[in-house]
Every structure is written in structure tokens, then in C-alpha cells.
PDB file of C-alpha atoms and ligand atoms in Angstrom:
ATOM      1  CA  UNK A 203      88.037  58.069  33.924  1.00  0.00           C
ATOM      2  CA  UNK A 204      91.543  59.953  34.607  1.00  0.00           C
ATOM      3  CA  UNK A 205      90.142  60.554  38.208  1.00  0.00           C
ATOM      4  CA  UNK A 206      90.397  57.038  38.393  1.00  0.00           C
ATOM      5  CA  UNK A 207      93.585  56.292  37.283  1.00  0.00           C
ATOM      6  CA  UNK A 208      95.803  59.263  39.293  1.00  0.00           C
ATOM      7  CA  UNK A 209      94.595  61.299  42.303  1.00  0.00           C
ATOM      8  CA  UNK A 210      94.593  64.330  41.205  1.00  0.00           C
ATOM      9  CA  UNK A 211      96.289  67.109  43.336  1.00  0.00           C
ATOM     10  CA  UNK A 212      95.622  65.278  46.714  1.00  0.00           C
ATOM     11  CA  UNK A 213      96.312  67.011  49.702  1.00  0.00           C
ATOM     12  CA  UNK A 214      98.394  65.266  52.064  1.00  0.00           C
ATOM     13  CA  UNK A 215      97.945  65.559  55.602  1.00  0.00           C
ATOM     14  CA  UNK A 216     100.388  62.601  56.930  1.00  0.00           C
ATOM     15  CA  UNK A 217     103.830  63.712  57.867  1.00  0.00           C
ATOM     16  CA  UNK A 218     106.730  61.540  58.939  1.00  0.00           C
ATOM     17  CA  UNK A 219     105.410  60.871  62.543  1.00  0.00           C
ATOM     18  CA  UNK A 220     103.066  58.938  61.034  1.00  0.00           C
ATOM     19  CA  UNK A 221     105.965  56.208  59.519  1.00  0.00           C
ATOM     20  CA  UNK A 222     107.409  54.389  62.107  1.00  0.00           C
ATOM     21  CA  UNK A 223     110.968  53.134  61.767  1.00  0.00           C
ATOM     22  CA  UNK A 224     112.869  53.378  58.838  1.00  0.00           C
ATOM     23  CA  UNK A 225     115.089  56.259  60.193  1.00  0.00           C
ATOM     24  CA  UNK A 226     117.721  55.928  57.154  1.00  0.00           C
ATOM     25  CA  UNK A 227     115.291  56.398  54.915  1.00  0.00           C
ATOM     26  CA  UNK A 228     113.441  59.442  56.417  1.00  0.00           C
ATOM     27  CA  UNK A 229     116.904  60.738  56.708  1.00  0.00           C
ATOM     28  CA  UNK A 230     117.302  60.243  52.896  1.00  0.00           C
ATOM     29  CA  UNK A 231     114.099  61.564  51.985  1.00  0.00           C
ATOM     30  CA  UNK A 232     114.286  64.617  53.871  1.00  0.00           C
ATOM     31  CA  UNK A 233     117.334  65.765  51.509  1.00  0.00           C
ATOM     32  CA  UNK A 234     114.374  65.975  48.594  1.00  0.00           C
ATOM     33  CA  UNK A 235     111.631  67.440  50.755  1.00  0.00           C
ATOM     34  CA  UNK A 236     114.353  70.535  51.372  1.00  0.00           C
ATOM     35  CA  UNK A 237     114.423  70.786  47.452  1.00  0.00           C
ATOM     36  CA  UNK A 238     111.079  71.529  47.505  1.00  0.00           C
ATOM     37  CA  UNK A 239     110.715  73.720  50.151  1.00  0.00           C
ATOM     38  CA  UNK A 240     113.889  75.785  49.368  1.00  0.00           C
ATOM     39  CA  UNK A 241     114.815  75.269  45.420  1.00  0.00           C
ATOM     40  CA  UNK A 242     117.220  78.355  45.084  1.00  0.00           C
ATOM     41  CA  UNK A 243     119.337  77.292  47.999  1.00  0.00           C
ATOM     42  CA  UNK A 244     120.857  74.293  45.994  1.00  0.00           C
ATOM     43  CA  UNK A 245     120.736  75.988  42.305  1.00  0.00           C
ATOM     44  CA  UNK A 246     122.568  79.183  43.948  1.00  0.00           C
ATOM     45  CA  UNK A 247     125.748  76.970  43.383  1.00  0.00           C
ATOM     46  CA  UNK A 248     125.249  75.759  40.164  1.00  0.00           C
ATOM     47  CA  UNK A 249     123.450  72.292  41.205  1.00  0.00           C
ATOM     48  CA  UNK A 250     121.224  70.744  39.278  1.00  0.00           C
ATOM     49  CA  UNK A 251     118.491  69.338  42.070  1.00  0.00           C
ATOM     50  CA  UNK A 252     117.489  65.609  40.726  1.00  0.00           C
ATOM     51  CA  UNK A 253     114.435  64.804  39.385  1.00  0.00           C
ATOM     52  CA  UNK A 254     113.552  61.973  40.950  1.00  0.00           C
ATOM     53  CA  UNK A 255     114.116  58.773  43.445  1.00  0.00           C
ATOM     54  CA  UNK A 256     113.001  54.936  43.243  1.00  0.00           C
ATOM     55  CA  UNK A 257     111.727  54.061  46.450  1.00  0.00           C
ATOM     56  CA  UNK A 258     112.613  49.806  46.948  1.00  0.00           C
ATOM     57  CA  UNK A 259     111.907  47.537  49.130  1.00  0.00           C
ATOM     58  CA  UNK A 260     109.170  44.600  49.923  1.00  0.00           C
ATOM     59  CA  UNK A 261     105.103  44.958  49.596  1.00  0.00           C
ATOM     60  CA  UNK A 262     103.808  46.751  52.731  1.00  0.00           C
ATOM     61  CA  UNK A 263     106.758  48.083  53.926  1.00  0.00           C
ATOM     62  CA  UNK A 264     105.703  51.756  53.743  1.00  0.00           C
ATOM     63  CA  UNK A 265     107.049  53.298  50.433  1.00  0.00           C
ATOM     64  CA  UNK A 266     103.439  55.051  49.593  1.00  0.00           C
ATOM     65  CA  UNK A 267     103.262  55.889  53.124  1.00  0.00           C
ATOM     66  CA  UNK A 268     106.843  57.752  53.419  1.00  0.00           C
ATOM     67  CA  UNK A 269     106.097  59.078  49.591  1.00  0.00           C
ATOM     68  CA  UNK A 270     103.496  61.184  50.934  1.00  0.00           C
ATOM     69  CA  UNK A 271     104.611  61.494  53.875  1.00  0.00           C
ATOM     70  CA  UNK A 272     107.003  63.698  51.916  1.00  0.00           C
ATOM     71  CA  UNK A 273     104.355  65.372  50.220  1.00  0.00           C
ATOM     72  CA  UNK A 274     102.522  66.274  53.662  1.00  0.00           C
ATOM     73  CA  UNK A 275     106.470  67.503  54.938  1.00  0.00           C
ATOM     74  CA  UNK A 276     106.908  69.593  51.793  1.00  0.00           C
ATOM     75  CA  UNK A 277     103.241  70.861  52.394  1.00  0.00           C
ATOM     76  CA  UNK A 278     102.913  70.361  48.575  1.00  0.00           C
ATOM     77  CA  UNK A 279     100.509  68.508  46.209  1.00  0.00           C
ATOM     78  CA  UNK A 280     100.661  64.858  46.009  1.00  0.00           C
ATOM     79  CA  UNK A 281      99.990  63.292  42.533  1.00  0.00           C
ATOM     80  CA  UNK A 282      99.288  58.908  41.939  1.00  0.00           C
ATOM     81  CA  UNK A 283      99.513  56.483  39.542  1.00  0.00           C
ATOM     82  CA  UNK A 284     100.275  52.955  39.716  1.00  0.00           C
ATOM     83  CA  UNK A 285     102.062  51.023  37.057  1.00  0.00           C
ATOM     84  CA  UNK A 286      99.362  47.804  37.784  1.00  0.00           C
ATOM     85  CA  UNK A 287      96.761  50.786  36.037  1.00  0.00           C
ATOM     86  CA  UNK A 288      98.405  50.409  32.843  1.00  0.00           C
ATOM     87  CA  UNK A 289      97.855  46.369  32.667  1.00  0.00           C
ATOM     88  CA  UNK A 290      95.291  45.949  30.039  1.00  0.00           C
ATOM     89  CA  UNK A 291      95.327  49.239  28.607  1.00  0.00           C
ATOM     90  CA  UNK A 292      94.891  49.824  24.800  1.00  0.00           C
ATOM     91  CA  UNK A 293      97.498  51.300  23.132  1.00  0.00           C
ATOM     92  CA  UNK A 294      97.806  55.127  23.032  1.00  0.00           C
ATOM     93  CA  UNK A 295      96.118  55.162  26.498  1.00  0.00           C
ATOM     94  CA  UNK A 296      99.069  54.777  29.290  1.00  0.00           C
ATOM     95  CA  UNK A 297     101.043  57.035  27.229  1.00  0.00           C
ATOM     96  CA  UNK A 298      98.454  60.047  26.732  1.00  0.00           C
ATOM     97  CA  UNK A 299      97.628  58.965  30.697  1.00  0.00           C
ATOM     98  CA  UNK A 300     101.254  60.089  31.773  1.00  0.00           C
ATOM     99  CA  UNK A 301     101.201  63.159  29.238  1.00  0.00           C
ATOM    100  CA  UNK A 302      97.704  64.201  31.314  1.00  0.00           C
ATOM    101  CA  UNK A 303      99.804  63.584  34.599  1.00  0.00           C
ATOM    102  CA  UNK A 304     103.013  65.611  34.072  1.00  0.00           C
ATOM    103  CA  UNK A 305     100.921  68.664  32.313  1.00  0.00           C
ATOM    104  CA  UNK A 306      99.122  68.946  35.970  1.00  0.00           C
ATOM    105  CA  UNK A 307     101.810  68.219  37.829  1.00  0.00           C
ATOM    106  CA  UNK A 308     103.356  71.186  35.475  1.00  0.00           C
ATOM    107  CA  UNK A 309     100.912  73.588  36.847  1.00  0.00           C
ATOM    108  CA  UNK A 310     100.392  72.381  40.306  1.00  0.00           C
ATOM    109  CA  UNK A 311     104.159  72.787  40.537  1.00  0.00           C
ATOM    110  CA  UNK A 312     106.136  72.104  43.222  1.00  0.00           C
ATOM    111  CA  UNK A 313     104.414  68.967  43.594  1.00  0.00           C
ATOM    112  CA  UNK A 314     105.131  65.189  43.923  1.00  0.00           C
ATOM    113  CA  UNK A 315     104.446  62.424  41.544  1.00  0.00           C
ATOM    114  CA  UNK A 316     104.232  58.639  42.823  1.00  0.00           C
ATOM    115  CA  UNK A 317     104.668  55.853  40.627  1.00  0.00           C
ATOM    116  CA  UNK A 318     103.264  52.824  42.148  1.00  0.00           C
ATOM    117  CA  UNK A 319     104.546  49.556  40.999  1.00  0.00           C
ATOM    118  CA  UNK A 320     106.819  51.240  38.270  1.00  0.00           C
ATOM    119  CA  UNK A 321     108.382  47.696  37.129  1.00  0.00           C
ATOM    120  CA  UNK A 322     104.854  47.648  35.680  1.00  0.00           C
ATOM    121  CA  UNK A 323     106.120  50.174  33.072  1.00  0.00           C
ATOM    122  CA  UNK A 324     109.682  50.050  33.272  1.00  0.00           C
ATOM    123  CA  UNK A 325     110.119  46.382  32.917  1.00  0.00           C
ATOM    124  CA  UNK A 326     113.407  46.186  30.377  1.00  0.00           C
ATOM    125  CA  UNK A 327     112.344  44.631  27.269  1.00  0.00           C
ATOM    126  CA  UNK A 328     111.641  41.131  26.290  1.00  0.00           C
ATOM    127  CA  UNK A 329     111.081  39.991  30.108  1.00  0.00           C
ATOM    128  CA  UNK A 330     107.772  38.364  30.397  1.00  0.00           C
ATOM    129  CA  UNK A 331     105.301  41.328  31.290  1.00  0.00           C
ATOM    130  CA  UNK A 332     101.882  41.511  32.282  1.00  0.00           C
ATOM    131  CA  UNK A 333     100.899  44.190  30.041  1.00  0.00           C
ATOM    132  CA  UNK A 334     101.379  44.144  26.083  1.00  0.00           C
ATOM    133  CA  UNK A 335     104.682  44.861  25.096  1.00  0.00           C
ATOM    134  CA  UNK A 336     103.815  47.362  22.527  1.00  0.00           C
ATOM    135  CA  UNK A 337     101.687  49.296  25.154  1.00  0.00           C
ATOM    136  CA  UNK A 338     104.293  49.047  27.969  1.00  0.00           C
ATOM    137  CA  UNK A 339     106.545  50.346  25.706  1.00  0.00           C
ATOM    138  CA  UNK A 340     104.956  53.493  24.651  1.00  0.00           C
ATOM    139  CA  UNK A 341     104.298  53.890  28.443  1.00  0.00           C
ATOM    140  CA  UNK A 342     107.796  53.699  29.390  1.00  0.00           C
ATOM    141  CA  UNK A 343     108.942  56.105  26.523  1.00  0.00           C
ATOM    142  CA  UNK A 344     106.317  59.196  27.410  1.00  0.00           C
ATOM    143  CA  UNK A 345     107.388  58.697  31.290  1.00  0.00           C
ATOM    144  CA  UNK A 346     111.057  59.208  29.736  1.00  0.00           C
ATOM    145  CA  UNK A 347     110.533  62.031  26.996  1.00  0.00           C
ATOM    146  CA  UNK A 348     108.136  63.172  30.546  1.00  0.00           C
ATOM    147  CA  UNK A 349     111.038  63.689  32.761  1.00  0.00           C
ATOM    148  CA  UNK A 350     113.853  64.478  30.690  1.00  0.00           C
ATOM    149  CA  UNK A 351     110.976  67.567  29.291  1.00  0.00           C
ATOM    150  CA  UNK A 352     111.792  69.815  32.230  1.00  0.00           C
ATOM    151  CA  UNK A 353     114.564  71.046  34.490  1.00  0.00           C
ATOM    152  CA  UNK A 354     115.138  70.318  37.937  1.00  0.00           C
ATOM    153  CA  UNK A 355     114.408  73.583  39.025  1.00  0.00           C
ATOM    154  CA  UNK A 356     111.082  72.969  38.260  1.00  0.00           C
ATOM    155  CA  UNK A 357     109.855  71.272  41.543  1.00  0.00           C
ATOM    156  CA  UNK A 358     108.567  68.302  40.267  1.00  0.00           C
ATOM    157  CA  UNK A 359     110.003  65.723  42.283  1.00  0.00           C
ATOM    158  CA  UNK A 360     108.848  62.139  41.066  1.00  0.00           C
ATOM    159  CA  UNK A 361     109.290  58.854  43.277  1.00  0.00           C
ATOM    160  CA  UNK A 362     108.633  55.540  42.135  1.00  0.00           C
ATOM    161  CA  UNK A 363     108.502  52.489  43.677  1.00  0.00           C
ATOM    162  CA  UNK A 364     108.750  48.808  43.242  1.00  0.00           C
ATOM    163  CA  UNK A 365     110.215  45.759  44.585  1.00  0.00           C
ATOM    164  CA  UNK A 366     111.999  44.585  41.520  1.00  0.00           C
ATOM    165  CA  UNK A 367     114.749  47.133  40.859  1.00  0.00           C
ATOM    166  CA  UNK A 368     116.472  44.063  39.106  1.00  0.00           C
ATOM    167  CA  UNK A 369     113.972  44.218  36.095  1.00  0.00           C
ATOM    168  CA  UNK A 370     113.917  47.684  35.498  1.00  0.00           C
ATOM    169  CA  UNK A 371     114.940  48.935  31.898  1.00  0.00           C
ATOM    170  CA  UNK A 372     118.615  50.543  32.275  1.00  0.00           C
ATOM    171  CA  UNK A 373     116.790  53.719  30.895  1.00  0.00           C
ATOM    172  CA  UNK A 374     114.936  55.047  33.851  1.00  0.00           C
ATOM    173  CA  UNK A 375     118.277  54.703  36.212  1.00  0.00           C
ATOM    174  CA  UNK A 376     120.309  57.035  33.995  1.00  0.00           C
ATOM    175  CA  UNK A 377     121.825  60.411  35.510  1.00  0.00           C
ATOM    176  CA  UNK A 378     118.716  62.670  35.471  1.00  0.00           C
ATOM    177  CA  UNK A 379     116.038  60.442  36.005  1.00  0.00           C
ATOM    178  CA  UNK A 380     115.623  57.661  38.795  1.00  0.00           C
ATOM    179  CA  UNK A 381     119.303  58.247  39.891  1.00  0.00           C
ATOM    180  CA  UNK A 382     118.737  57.906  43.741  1.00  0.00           C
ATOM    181  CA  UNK A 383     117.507  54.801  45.370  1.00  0.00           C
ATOM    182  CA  UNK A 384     116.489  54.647  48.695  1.00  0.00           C
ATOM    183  CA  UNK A 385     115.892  51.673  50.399  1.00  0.00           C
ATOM    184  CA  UNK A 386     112.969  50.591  52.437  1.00  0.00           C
ATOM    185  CA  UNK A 387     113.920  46.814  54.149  1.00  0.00           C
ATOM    186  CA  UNK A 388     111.374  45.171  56.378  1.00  0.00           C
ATOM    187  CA  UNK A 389     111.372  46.564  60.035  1.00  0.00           C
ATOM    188  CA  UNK A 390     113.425  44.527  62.783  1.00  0.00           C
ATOM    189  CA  UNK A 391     112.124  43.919  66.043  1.00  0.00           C
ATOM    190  CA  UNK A 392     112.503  47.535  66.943  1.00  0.00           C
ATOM    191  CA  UNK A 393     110.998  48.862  63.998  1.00  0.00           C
ATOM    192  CA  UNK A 394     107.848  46.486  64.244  1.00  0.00           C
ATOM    193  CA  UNK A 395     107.596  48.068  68.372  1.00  0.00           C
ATOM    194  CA  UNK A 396     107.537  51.333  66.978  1.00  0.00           C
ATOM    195  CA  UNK A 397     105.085  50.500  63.978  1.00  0.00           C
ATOM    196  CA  UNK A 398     102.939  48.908  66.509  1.00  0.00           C
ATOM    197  CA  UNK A 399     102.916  51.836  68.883  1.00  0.00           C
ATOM    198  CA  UNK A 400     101.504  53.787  65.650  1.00  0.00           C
ATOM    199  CA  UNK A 401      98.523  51.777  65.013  1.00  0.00           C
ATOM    200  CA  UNK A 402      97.744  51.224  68.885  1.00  0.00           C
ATOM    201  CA  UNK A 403      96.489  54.726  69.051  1.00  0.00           C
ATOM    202  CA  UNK A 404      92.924  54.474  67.445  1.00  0.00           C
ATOM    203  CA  UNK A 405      92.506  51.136  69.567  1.00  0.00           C
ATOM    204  CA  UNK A 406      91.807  50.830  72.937  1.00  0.00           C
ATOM    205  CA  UNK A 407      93.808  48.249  74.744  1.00  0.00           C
ATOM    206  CA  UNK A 408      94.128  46.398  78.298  1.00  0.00           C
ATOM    207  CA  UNK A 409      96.740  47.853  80.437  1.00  0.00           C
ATOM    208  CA  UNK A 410      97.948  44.869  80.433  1.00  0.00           C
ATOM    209  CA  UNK A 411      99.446  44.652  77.275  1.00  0.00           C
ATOM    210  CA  UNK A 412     103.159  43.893  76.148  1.00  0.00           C
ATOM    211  CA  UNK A 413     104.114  45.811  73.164  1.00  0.00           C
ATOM    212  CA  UNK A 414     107.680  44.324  72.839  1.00  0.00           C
ATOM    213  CA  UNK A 415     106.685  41.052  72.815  1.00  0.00           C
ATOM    214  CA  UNK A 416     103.930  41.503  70.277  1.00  0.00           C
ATOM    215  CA  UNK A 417     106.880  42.899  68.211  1.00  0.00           C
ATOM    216  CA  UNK A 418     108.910  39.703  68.838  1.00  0.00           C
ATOM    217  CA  UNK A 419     106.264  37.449  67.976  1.00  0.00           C
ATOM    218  CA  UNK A 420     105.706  38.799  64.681  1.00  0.00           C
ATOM    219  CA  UNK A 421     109.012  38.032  62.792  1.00  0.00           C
ATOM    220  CA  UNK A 422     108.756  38.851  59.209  1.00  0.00           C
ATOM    221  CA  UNK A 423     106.119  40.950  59.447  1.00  0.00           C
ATOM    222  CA  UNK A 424     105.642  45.123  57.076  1.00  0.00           C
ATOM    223  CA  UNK A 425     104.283  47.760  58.542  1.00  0.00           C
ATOM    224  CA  UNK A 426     101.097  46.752  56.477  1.00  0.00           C
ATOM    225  CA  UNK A 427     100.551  43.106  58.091  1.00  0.00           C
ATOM    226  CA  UNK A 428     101.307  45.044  61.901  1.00  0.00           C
ATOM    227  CA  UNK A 429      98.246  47.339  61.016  1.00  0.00           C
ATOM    228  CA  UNK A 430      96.115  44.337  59.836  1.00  0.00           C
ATOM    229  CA  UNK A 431      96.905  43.025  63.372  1.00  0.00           C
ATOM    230  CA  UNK A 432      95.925  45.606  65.345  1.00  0.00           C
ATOM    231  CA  UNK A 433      92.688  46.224  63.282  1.00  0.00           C
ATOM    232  CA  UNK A 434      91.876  42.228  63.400  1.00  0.00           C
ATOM    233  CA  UNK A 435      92.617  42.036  67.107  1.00  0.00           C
ATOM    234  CA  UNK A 436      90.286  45.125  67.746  1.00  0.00           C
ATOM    235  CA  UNK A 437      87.524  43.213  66.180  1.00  0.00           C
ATOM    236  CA  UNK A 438      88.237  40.000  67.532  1.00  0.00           C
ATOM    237  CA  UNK A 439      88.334  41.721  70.867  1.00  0.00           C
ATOM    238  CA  UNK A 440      84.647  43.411  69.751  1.00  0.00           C
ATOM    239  CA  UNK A 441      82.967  40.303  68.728  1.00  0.00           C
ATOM    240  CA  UNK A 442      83.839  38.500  71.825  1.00  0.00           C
ATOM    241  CA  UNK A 443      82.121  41.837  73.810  1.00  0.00           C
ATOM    242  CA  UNK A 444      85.401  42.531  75.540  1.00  0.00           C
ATOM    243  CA  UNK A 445      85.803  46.445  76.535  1.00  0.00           C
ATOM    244  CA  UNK A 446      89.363  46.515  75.760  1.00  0.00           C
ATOM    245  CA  UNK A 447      91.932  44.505  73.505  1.00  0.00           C
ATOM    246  CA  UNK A 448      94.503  42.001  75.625  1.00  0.00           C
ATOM    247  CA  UNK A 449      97.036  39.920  74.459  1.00  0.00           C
ATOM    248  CA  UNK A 450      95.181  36.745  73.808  1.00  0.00           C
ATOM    249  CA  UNK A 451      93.514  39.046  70.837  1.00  0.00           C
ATOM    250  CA  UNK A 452      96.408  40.009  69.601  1.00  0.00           C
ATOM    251  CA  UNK A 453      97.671  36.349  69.393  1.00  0.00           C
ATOM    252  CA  UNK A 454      94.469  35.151  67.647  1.00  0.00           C
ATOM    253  CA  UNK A 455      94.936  38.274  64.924  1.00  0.00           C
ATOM    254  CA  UNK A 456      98.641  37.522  64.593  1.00  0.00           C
ATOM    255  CA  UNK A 457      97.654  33.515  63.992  1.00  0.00           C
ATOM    256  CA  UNK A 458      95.197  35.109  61.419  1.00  0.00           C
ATOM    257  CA  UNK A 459      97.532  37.381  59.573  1.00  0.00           C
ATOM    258  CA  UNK A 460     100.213  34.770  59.519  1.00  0.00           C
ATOM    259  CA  UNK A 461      97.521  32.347  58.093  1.00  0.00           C
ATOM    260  CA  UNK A 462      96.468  34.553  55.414  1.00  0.00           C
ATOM    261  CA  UNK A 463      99.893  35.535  54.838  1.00  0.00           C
ATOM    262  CA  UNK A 464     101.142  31.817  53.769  1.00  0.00           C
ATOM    263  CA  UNK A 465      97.977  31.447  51.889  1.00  0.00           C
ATOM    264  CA  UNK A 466      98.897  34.301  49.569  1.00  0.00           C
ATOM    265  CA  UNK A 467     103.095  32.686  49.780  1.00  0.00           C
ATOM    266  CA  UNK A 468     101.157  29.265  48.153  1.00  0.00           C
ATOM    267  CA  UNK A 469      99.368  31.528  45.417  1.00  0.00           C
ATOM    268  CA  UNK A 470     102.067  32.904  44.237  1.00  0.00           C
ATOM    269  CA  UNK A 471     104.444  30.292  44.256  1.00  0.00           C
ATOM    270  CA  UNK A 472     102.791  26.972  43.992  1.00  0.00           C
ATOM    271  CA  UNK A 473     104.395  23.800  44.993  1.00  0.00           C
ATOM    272  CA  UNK A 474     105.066  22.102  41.673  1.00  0.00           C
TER     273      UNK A 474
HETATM  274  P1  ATP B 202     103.163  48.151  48.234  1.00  0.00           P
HETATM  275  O1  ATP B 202     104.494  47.883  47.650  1.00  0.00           O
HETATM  276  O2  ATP B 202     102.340  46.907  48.478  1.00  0.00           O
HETATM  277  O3  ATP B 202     102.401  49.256  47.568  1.00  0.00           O
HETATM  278  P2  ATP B 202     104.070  49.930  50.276  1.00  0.00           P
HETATM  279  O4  ATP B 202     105.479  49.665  50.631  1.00  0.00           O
HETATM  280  O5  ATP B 202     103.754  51.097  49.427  1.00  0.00           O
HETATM  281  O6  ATP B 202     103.423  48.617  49.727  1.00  0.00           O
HETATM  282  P3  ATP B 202     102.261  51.126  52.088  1.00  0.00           P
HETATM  283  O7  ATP B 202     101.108  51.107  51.147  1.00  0.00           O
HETATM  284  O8  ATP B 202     102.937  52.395  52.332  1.00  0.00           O
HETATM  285  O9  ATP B 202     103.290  50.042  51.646  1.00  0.00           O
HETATM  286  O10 ATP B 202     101.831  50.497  53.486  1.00  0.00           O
HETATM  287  C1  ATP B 202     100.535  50.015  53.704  1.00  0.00           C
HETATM  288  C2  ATP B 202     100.082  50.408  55.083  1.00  0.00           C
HETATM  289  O11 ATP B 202     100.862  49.726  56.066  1.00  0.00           O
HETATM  290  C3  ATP B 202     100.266  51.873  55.399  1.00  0.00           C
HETATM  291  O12 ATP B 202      99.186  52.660  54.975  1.00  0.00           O
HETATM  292  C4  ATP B 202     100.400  51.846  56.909  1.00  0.00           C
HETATM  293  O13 ATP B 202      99.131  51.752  57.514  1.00  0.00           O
HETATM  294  C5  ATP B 202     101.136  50.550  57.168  1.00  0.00           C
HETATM  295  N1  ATP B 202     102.590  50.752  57.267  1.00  0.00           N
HETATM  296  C6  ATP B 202     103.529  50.227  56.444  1.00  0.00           C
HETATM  297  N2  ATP B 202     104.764  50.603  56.822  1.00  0.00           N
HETATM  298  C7  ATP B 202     104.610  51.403  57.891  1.00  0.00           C
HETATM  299  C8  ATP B 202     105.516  52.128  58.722  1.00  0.00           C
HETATM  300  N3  ATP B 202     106.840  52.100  58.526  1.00  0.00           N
HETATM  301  N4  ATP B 202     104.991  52.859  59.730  1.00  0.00           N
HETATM  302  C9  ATP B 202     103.667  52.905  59.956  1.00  0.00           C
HETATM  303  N5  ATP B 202     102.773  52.253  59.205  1.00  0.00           N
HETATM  304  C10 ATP B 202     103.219  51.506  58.186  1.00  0.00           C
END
């Protein structure tokens, strides 16, 4: 069903306290909340307010998280889709899919629209794609004739993001469209503290524990594989009947995440 595919007009009630890190990028993003809090300040010159950003940067790293977190900012409705939706679609579908989108988004107005995984869609033609090419295509070409359908006074602010920038069809990065890109890297050591001191909240940990070095210890690591640690530590801690988490849990978690995380590295690049 649509419901499915897009969440329709979610209320968001994360803000950016809840994205640790990333401080250029808030910085960047808070630029296009302002649009849609305070439109007529930029037109009053003559601007033209842009339609949209592409959000890029590595799974996990917090690009759905800081996308609403502009939605719960702007205190305005928060509309999904993600281009991995479209894969296996029959043709007609994505396309009348993104027509459903906009006209709510229309309505809802100002509002946000997030596009998931947009090299999905936007994949430039001929590279090898996951979805039909036929059906990609007329995807792509109703999320163009979409956003070049209404001004940018209209407070529709759509982000997309993806990891691939590189694939992208020249189309979507043209003036008017996805002409901002904002960058979303993974978090250095003091970005990973600061992550960690967000998910530490819910969990209830021994006095004794060293926050910076569980930061150190976890080179490499997105925001998403710190909050699998803290959860896995929390349970490791549970099953073992301990009243609060140390650090040996957190060791054993990070082991764990770092095991499945070169399990998934093999999958998706085999040795050949
Ligand atoms: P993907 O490309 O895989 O969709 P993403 O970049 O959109 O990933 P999110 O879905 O935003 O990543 O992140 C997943 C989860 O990881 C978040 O819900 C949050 O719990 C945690 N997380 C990621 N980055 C951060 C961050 N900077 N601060 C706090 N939590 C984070």
C-alpha cells in the first residue's frame, strides 16, 4: 500500500540535540530550516529559496537522522521514501508513487520530503542498476517534471541522500533541483565521544566507565554501529545479571559489532 512505501505526514519530534557531531553540517542545514520557518524574509529581495539538498556521505552516518532532525527544527511535516522501494516495481508504479508524494506534500505544505537512497532512482543511464531501466527511468523523470512543477516559495524543501553522488544522472544536480550538497563524513574520535554520550542516556552504566576511550577504540565506526554498541553492551551486561554496564561489556559489544561489521565488508565484496 502507499502507507507502505512513504510515511505519510510524520510528525517529527527529534531536533538537532539529538545528532551528535557533525557541526558543519547542522550549520549547513540550518540555512534551509530558516527557509521554512521564515519564507518571505529571503524572497523580499528577489531570491529564489532552493528547492532542495543531497545529503552524502557513508551508510549510518546520520543523514535520515539530521533530515528530520530538520523537520522536528522547522516544526513541519516530514514526508519518506526510499529509492531501494522502487527496486522491483512494475512500470507506471514508482512514477504515479512520486506523483501521490508531491500532491501531499503540496497540501501539507511547508513540509519536507526525504529521498532515501536516491542513486536508486537517479542512477545516470546505462550504469548497471538494480531496478529495470525502463522503470527507473520513468521514476527519475516524474521526480524531475515533480520538482521543477513548483516554485521555491512553495515550502517544499526536498533532501535526498545517498552515498554515491558519483553515479547520479547530471539531471538532478542542475540549478533548481539538488544544487546544494552537504556533506556528512564519518565522525572522528570526537564526534564518536559525543555520539556515544547520546546513546548512553537510556542505558545505565558503571561509574566507572571511560567514554573517551570507548571512542578511541572504535575507529571507523557511524553513528549507527556506536548505537548498536551501546544497545549490545546493555544486553550483554543483562544476560550476565550485572546491574549496570562496565567497560568489559562494552569491549565484548564493540568485538561484536566489529565482527558483524567485516562479515557484511566480505558480502559485499568477496575475495575473488
Ligand atoms: P543510511 O545511508 O544507511 O540510510 P543514514 O546516514 O541515513 O544511513 P541514519 O539512519 O540517520 O543513517 O542513522 C542510523 C542511526 O544511527 C540513527 O537513527 C542514530 O540512532 C544513529 N546515528 C547515526 N549518526 C548519528 C549521529 N551523528 N548522532 C547520533 N546518532 C547517530
Amino acid at each position: 500500500s502507499k502507507a507502505q512505501l512513504f510515511d505519510k505526514d510524520v510528525k517529527v519530534n527529534i531536533t538537532f540535540a539529538d545528532v551528535a557531531g557533525l557541526d558543519e553540517a547542522k550549520v549547513e542545514v540550518m540555512e534551509i530550516v530558516d527557509f521554512l520557518k521564515q519564507p518571505k524574509k529571503y524572497t523580499a529581495l528577489g531570491g529564489k529559496i532552493p528547492k532542495g539538498a543531497l545529503l552524502v556521505g557513508p551508510p549510518g552516518t546520520g543523514k535520515t537522522l539530521l533530515a528530520k532532525a530538520m523537520a522536528g527544527e522547522a516544526k513541519v511535516p516530514f514526508f519518506s521514501l526510499s529509492g531501494s522501494d522502487f527496486v522491483e516495481m512494475f512500470v507506471g508504479v514508482g512514477a504515479s508513487r512520486v506523483r501521490d508524494l508531491f500532491k501531499q506534500a503540496r497540501e501539507k505544505a511547508p513540509c519536507i520530503i526525504f529521498i532515501d537512497e536516491i542513486d536508486a532512482i537517479g542512477r545516470a543511464r546505462g550504469r548497471n542498476a538494480i531496478m529495470s531501466n525502463d522503470e527507473r527511468e520513468n521514476t527519475l523523470n516524474q521526480l524531475l517534471v515533480e520538482m521543477d512543477g513548483f516554485g521555491g516559495d512553495t515550502g517544499i524543501i526536498i533532501l535526498a541522500a545517498t552515498n554515491r553522488p558519483d553515479v547520479l544522472d547530471s539531471a538532478l544536480l542542475r540549478p533548481g533541483r539538488f544544487d546544494r550538497q552537504i556533506s556528512i563524513d564519518r565522525p572522528d574520535v570526537t564526534g564518536r565521544e559525543q555520539i556515544f554520550k547520546v546513546h548512553l542516556k537510556p542505558i545505565k552504566v558503571s561509574t566507572t566507565l571511560d567514554i573517551h576511550k570507548l571512542a578511541e577504540q572504535t575507529p571507523g565506526f557511524a553513528g549507527a554501529d556506536i548505537a548498536n554498541v551501546c544497545n549490545e553492551a546493555a544486553l550483554i551486561a543483562a544476560r550476565k545479571g550485572k546491574d549496570a554496564v562496565d567497560m568489559s561489556d562494552f569491549q565484548d559489544a564493540i568485538d561484536r559489532v566489529i565482527g558483524g561489521l567485516e562479515k557484511k565488508n566480505k558480502l559485499i565484496s568477496p575475495e575473488e
